[in-house]
PDB file of C-alpha atoms in Angstrom:
ATOM      1  CA  UNK N  30    -125.252  43.427 170.004  1.00 34.00           C
ATOM      2  CA  UNK N  31    -125.654  47.020 168.788  1.00 37.00           C
ATOM      3  CA  UNK N  32    -124.138  47.900 172.208  1.00 37.00           C
ATOM      4  CA  UNK N  33    -121.119  46.056 171.877  1.00 37.00           C
ATOM      5  CA  UNK N  34    -120.405  47.457 168.374  1.00 36.00           C
ATOM      6  CA  UNK N  35    -120.459  51.056 170.118  1.00 39.00           C
ATOM      7  CA  UNK N  36    -118.476  50.062 173.240  1.00 41.00           C
ATOM      8  CA  UNK N  37    -115.291  48.843 171.257  1.00 43.00           C
ATOM      9  CA  UNK N  38    -113.463  50.862 168.974  1.00 44.00           C
ATOM     10  CA  UNK N  39    -111.629  48.581 166.404  1.00 46.00           C
ATOM     11  CA  UNK N  40    -107.806  48.800 166.791  1.00 48.00           C
ATOM     12  CA  UNK N  41    -107.273  46.679 164.049  1.00 53.00           C
ATOM     13  CA  UNK N  42    -107.029  43.555 166.040  1.00 56.00           C
ATOM     14  CA  UNK N  43    -110.410  43.160 166.765  1.00 61.00           C
ATOM     15  CA  UNK N  44    -109.976  43.773 170.522  1.00 73.00           C
ATOM     16  CA  UNK N  45    -111.266  46.528 172.659  1.00 77.00           C
ATOM     17  CA  UNK N  46    -108.449  49.325 173.167  1.00 87.00           C
ATOM     18  CA  UNK N  47    -106.865  49.723 176.599  1.00 95.00           C
ATOM     19  CA  UNK N  48    -108.347  52.793 178.484  1.00 97.00           C
ATOM     20  CA  UNK N  49    -105.815  55.261 179.649  1.00 97.00           C
ATOM     21  CA  UNK N  50    -106.189  58.000 181.860  1.00 98.00           C
ATOM     22  CA  UNK N  51    -103.529  61.211 181.273  1.00 97.00           C
ATOM     23  CA  UNK N  52    -105.161  64.053 183.318  1.00 97.00           C
ATOM     24  CA  UNK N  53    -107.811  64.815 185.766  1.00 98.00           C
ATOM     25  CA  UNK N  54    -109.264  68.502 186.041  1.00 98.00           C
ATOM     26  CA  UNK N  55    -109.706  69.926 188.615  1.00 98.00           C
ATOM     27  CA  UNK N  56    -107.821  67.425 191.046  1.00 98.00           C
ATOM     28  CA  UNK N  57    -109.800  68.405 194.037  1.00 98.00           C
ATOM     29  CA  UNK N  58    -113.007  69.697 194.882  1.00 97.00           C
ATOM     30  CA  UNK N  59    -116.443  69.070 197.328  1.00 97.00           C
ATOM     31  CA  UNK N  60    -119.422  67.164 196.294  1.00 96.00           C
ATOM     32  CA  UNK N  61    -121.263  67.981 192.694  1.00 97.00           C
ATOM     33  CA  UNK N  62    -117.783  69.228 191.188  1.00 98.00           C
ATOM     34  CA  UNK N  63    -117.743  68.648 187.504  1.00 98.00           C
ATOM     35  CA  UNK N  64    -114.572  66.333 186.713  1.00 98.00           C
ATOM     36  CA  UNK N  65    -113.157  66.028 183.232  1.00 98.00           C
ATOM     37  CA  UNK N  66    -111.023  62.936 182.714  1.00 98.00           C
ATOM     38  CA  UNK N  67    -108.849  63.135 179.658  1.00 98.00           C
ATOM     39  CA  UNK N  68    -107.153  59.831 178.087  1.00 98.00           C
ATOM     40  CA  UNK N  69    -108.031  57.395 175.511  1.00 97.00           C
ATOM     41  CA  UNK N  70    -110.293  54.148 175.127  1.00 97.00           C
ATOM     42  CA  UNK N  71    -113.147  55.599 176.372  1.00 98.00           C
ATOM     43  CA  UNK N  72    -116.796  54.949 175.080  1.00 97.00           C
ATOM     44  CA  UNK N  73    -118.443  57.687 173.507  1.00 97.00           C
ATOM     45  CA  UNK N  74    -121.832  56.397 174.943  1.00 97.00           C
ATOM     46  CA  UNK N  75    -122.106  58.061 178.451  1.00 97.00           C
ATOM     47  CA  UNK N  76    -123.744  55.151 179.679  1.00 96.00           C
ATOM     48  CA  UNK N  77    -120.995  52.700 178.585  1.00 97.00           C
ATOM     49  CA  UNK N  78    -118.492  54.120 180.779  1.00 98.00           C
ATOM     50  CA  UNK N  79    -118.688  53.253 184.707  1.00 98.00           C
ATOM     51  CA  UNK N  80    -116.833  55.579 186.773  1.00 98.00           C
ATOM     52  CA  UNK N  81    -116.412  55.371 190.717  1.00 98.00           C
ATOM     53  CA  UNK N  82    -114.512  57.182 193.387  1.00 98.00           C
ATOM     54  CA  UNK N  83    -114.212  54.909 196.384  1.00 98.00           C
ATOM     55  CA  UNK N  84    -116.874  52.745 194.777  1.00 97.00           C
ATOM     56  CA  UNK N  85    -119.415  55.367 194.836  1.00 98.00           C
ATOM     57  CA  UNK N  86    -120.569  55.655 191.418  1.00 98.00           C
ATOM     58  CA  UNK N  87    -119.826  59.052 189.892  1.00 98.00           C
ATOM     59  CA  UNK N  88    -122.455  59.917 187.144  1.00 98.00           C
ATOM     60  CA  UNK N  89    -120.904  60.509 183.157  1.00 98.00           C
ATOM     61  CA  UNK N  90    -122.370  63.608 182.381  1.00 97.00           C
ATOM     62  CA  UNK N  91    -120.801  63.634 178.581  1.00 98.00           C
ATOM     63  CA  UNK N  92    -118.408  60.994 176.617  1.00 98.00           C
ATOM     64  CA  UNK N  93    -116.048  61.315 173.745  1.00 98.00           C
ATOM     65  CA  UNK N  94    -113.468  58.585 173.047  1.00 96.00           C
ATOM     66  CA  UNK N  95    -110.529  60.826 174.826  1.00 98.00           C
ATOM     67  CA  UNK N  96    -112.445  62.758 177.459  1.00 98.00           C
ATOM     68  CA  UNK N  97    -115.133  61.896 180.245  1.00 98.00           C
ATOM     69  CA  UNK N  98    -117.011  64.542 182.443  1.00 98.00           C
ATOM     70  CA  UNK N  99    -118.175  63.065 185.527  1.00 98.00           C
ATOM     71  CA  UNK N 100    -119.906  64.201 188.880  1.00 98.00           C
ATOM     72  CA  UNK N 101    -118.435  63.826 192.196  1.00 98.00           C
ATOM     73  CA  UNK N 102    -121.054  62.130 194.735  1.00 97.00           C
ATOM     74  CA  UNK N 103    -121.349  63.572 198.395  1.00 96.00           C
ATOM     75  CA  UNK N 104    -119.434  61.609 200.855  1.00 95.00           C
ATOM     76  CA  UNK N 105    -117.129  60.086 198.107  1.00 96.00           C
ATOM     77  CA  UNK N 106    -113.711  60.360 200.116  1.00 97.00           C
ATOM     78  CA  UNK N 107    -110.290  60.907 198.260  1.00 98.00           C
ATOM     79  CA  UNK N 108    -108.729  58.723 196.037  1.00 98.00           C
ATOM     80  CA  UNK N 109    -108.204  57.784 192.413  1.00 98.00           C
ATOM     81  CA  UNK N 110    -111.344  57.780 190.119  1.00 98.00           C
ATOM     82  CA  UNK N 111    -111.499  54.521 188.433  1.00 98.00           C
ATOM     83  CA  UNK N 112    -112.990  54.022 185.060  1.00 98.00           C
ATOM     84  CA  UNK N 113    -114.220  50.939 183.343  1.00 98.00           C
ATOM     85  CA  UNK N 114    -115.215  50.117 179.657  1.00 97.00           C
ATOM     86  CA  UNK N 115    -115.973  46.955 178.926  1.00 95.00           C
ATOM     87  CA  UNK N 116    -113.158  44.666 180.521  1.00 95.00           C
ATOM     88  CA  UNK N 117    -110.847  47.287 180.504  1.00 97.00           C
ATOM     89  CA  UNK N 118    -109.991  49.931 183.226  1.00 97.00           C
ATOM     90  CA  UNK N 119    -107.630  52.475 184.452  1.00 98.00           C
ATOM     91  CA  UNK N 120    -107.336  54.719 187.378  1.00 97.00           C
ATOM     92  CA  UNK N 121    -106.711  58.410 187.357  1.00 97.00           C
ATOM     93  CA  UNK N 122    -104.400  60.267 189.530  1.00 96.00           C
ATOM     94  CA  UNK N 123    -105.766  60.788 193.279  1.00 97.00           C
ATOM     95  CA  UNK N 124    -108.790  62.954 193.544  1.00 98.00           C
ATOM     96  CA  UNK N 125    -108.936  65.293 196.983  1.00 98.00           C
ATOM     97  CA  UNK N 126    -112.149  65.291 198.391  1.00 98.00           C
ATOM     98  CA  UNK N 127    -113.043  68.718 199.949  1.00 96.00           C
ATOM     99  CA  UNK N 128    -115.645  68.470 203.075  1.00 93.00           C
ATOM    100  CA  UNK N 129    -117.929  71.590 203.276  1.00 86.00           C
ATOM    101  CA  UNK N 130    -119.126  72.661 206.274  1.00 75.00           C
ATOM    102  CA  UNK N 131    -122.416  72.138 207.436  1.00 67.00           C
ATOM    103  CA  UNK N 132    -123.917  75.555 209.125  1.00 62.00           C
ATOM    104  CA  UNK N 133    -126.257  74.576 211.786  1.00 67.00           C
ATOM    105  CA  UNK N 134    -128.266  77.267 213.551  1.00 67.00           C
ATOM    106  CA  UNK N 135    -130.824  77.174 216.214  1.00 70.00           C
ATOM    107  CA  UNK N 136    -133.355  79.885 216.449  1.00 70.00           C
ATOM    108  CA  UNK N 137    -135.097  80.877 219.682  1.00 65.00           C
TER     109      UNK N 137
END
């Protein structure tokens, strides 16, 4: 019950507000990139916001009602980030995943 009270912000109708994403910054990067999602309807409790990129979980490191900071996981690929808060969800503009080169050296 307590988590339900924190998950929903009262918009006067007793319903959970819509989740809206208005910006993503940066729009590209490799694994471990910290991405800021700006919008509305996010929970201020980081654990109540579920963010994924191609069904891979993106850990939420901080949250306000209008901003989420998430970490891009390894091998996530490119596509929109999906934010779910309760029964509401939204997609961000496309995030371009940058594959970093792996250097392999052989010592003789």
